[in-house]
PDB file of C-alpha atoms in Angstrom:
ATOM      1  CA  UNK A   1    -111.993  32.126 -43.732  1.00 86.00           C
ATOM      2  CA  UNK A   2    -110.226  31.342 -40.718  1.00 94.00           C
ATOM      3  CA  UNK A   3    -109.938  28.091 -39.133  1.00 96.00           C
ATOM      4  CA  UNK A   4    -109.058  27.243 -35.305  1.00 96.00           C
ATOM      5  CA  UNK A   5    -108.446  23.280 -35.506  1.00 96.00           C
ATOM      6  CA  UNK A   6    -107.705  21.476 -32.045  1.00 96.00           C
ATOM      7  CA  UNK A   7    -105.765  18.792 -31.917  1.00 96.00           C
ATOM      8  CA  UNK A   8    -103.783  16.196 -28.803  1.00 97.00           C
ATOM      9  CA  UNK A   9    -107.070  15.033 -26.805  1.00 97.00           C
ATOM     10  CA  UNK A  10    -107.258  11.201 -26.122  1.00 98.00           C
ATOM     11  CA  UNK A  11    -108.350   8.952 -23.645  1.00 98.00           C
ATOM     12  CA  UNK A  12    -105.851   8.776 -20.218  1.00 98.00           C
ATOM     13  CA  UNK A  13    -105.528   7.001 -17.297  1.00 98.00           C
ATOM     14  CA  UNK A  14    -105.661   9.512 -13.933  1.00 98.00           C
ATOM     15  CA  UNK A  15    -102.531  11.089 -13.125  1.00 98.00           C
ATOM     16  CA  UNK A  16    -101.536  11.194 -16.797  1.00 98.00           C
ATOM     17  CA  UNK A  17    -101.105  14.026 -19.048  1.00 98.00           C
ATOM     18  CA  UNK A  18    -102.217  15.108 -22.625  1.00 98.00           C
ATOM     19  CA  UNK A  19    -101.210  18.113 -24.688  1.00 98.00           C
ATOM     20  CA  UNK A  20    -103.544  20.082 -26.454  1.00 98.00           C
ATOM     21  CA  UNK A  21    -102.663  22.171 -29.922  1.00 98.00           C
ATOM     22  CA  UNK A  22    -104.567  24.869 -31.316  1.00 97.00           C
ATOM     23  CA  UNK A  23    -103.634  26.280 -34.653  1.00 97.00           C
ATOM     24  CA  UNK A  24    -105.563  28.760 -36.572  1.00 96.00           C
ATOM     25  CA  UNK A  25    -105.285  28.678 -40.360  1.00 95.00           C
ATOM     26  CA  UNK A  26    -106.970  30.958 -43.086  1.00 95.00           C
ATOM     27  CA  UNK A  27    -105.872  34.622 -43.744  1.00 94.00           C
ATOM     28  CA  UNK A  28    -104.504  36.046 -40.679  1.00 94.00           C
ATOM     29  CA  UNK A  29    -103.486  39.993 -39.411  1.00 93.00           C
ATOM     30  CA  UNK A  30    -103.217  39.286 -36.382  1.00 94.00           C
ATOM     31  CA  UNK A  31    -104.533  37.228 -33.098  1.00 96.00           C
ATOM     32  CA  UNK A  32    -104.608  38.674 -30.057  1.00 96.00           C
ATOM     33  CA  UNK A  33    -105.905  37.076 -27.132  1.00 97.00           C
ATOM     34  CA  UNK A  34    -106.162  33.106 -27.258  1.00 97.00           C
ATOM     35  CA  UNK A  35    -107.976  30.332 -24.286  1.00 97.00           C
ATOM     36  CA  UNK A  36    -109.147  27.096 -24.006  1.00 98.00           C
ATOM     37  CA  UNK A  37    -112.585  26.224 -22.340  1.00 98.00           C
ATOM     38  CA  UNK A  38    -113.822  23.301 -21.721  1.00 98.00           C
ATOM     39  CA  UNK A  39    -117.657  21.720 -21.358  1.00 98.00           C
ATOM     40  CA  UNK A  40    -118.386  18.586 -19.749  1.00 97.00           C
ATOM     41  CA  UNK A  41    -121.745  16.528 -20.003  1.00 92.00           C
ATOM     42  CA  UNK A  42    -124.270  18.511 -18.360  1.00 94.00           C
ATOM     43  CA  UNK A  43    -122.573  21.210 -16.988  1.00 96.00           C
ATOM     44  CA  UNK A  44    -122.025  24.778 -18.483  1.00 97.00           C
ATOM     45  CA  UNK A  45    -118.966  25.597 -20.595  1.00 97.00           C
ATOM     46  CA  UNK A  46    -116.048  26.904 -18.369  1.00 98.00           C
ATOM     47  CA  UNK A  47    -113.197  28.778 -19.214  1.00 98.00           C
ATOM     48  CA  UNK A  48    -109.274  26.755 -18.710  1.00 98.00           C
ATOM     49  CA  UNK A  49    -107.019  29.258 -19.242  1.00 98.00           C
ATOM     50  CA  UNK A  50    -106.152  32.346 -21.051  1.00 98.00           C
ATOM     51  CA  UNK A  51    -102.358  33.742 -22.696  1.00 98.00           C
ATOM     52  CA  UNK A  52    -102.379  37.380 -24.635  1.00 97.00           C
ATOM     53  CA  UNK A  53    -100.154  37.915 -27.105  1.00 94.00           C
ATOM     54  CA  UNK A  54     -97.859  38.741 -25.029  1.00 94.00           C
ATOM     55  CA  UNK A  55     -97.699  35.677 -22.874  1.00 95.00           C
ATOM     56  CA  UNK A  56     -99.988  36.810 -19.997  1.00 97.00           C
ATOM     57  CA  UNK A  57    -101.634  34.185 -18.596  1.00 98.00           C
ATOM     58  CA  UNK A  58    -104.570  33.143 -16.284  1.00 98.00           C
ATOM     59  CA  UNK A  59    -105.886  29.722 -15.067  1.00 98.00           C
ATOM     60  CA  UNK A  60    -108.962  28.542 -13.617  1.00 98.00           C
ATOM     61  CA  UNK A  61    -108.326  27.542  -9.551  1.00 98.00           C
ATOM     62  CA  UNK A  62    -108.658  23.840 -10.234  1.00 97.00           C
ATOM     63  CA  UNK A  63    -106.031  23.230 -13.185  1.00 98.00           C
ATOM     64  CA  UNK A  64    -103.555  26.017 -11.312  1.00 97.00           C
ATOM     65  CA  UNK A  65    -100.225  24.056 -10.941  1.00 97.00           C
ATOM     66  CA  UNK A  66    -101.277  21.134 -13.161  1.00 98.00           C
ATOM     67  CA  UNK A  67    -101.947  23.015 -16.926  1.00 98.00           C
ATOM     68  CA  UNK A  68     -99.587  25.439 -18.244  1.00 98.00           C
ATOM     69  CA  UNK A  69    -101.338  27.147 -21.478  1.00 98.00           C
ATOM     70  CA  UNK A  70     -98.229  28.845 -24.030  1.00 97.00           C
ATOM     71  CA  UNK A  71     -98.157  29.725 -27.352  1.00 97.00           C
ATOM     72  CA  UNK A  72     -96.243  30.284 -30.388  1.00 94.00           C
ATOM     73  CA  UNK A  73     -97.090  33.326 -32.360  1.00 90.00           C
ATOM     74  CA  UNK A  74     -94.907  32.605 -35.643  1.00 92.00           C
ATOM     75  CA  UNK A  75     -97.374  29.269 -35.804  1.00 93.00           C
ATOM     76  CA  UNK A  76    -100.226  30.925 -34.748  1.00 95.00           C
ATOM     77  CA  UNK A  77    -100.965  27.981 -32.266  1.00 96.00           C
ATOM     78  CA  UNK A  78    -101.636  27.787 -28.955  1.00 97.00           C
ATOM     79  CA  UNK A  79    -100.875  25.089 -26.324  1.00 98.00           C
ATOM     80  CA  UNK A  80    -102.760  23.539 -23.532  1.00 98.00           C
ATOM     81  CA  UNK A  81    -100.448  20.479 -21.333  1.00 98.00           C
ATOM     82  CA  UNK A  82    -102.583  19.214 -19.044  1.00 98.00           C
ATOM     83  CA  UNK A  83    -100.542  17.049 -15.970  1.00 98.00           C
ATOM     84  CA  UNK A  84    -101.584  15.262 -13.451  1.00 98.00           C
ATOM     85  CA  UNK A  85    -104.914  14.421 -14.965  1.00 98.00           C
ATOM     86  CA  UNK A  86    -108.243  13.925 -12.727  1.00 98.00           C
ATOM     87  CA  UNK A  87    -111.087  12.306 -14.161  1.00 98.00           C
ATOM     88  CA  UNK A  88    -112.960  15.743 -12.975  1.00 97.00           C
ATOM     89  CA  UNK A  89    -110.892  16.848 -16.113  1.00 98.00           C
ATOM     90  CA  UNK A  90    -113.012  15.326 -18.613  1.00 98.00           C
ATOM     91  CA  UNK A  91    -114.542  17.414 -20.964  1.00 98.00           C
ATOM     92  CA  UNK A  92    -114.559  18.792 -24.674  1.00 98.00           C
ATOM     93  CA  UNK A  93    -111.834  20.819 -24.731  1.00 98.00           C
ATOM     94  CA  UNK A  94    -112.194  23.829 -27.307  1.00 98.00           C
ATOM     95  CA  UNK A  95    -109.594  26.669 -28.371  1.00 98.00           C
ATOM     96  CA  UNK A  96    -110.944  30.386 -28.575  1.00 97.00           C
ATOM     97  CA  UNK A  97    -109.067  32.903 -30.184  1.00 97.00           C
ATOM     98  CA  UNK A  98    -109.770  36.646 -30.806  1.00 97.00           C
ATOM     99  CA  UNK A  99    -108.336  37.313 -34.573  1.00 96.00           C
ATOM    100  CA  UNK A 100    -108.558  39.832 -37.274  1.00 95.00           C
ATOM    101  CA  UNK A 101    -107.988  38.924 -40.663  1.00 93.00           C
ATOM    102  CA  UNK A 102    -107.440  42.668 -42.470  1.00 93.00           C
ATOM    103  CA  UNK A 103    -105.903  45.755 -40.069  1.00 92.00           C
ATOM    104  CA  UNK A 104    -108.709  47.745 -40.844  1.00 91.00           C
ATOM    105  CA  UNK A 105    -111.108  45.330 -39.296  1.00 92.00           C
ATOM    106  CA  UNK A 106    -111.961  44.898 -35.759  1.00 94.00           C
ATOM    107  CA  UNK A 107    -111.006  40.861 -34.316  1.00 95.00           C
ATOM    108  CA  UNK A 108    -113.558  38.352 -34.321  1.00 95.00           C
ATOM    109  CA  UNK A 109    -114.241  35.778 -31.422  1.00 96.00           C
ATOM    110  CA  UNK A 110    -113.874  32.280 -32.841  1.00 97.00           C
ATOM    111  CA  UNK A 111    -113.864  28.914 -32.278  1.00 97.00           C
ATOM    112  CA  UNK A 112    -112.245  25.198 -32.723  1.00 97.00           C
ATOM    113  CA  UNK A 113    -114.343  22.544 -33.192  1.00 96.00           C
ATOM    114  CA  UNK A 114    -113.381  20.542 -29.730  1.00 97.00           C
ATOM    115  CA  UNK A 115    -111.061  17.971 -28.930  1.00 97.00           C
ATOM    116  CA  UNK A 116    -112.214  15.108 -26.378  1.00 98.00           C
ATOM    117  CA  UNK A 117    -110.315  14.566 -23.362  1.00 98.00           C
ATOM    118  CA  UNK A 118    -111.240  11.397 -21.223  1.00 98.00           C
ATOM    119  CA  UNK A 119    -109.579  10.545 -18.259  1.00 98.00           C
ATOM    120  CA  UNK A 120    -110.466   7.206 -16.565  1.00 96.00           C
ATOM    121  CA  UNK A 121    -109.034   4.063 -15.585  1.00 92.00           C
TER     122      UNK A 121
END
């Protein structure tokens, strides 16, 4: 069984920043592509940002310039700081991660349990 627990969310004032942690736990092979989405009340679930393994990454329009997403493989974790904070920002923030737990097994999509980010004043 393999576990993707989020961690770093809190409650911060606009124009503040947070850092997010991911870190998968369990039996692991490999994980290959990770992300964090996000879902605020009433609104669809929306994708942050995405790394590969290889440290590829993509960001949704509104965070570009303010997130950076990284991660470090040997830790199998995956980052998300979040700068310059706009209340628009608030959300559940969850981790996604494509793993495989044996090599002859094709990865599995799964997924953290959320971390609450509120930004107000």
């Amino acid at each position: 069984q393999v576990q993707l627990v989020e961690s770093g969310g809190g409650l911060v004032q606009p124009g503040g920043s947070l850092r997010l942690s991911c870190a998968a736990s369990g039996t692991i092979f490999m994980i290959y592509n990770m992300g964090w989405y996000r879902q605020a009340p009433g609104k669809q679930r929306e994708l942050v940002a995405t790394i590969t393994r290889g440290g590829s990454t993509n960001y949704r329009d509104s965070v570009l310039g303010r997130f950076t997403i990284s991660r470090e493989n040997a830790k199998n974790t995956v980052f998300l700081q979040m700068n310059s904070l706009k209340p628009e920002d608030t959300a559940t923030y969850y981790c996604d991660a494509f793993v495989t737990t044996e090599r002859s097994l094709p990865p599995k999509d799964l997924w953290g349990q959320g971390t609450q980010v509120t930004v107000s004043s």
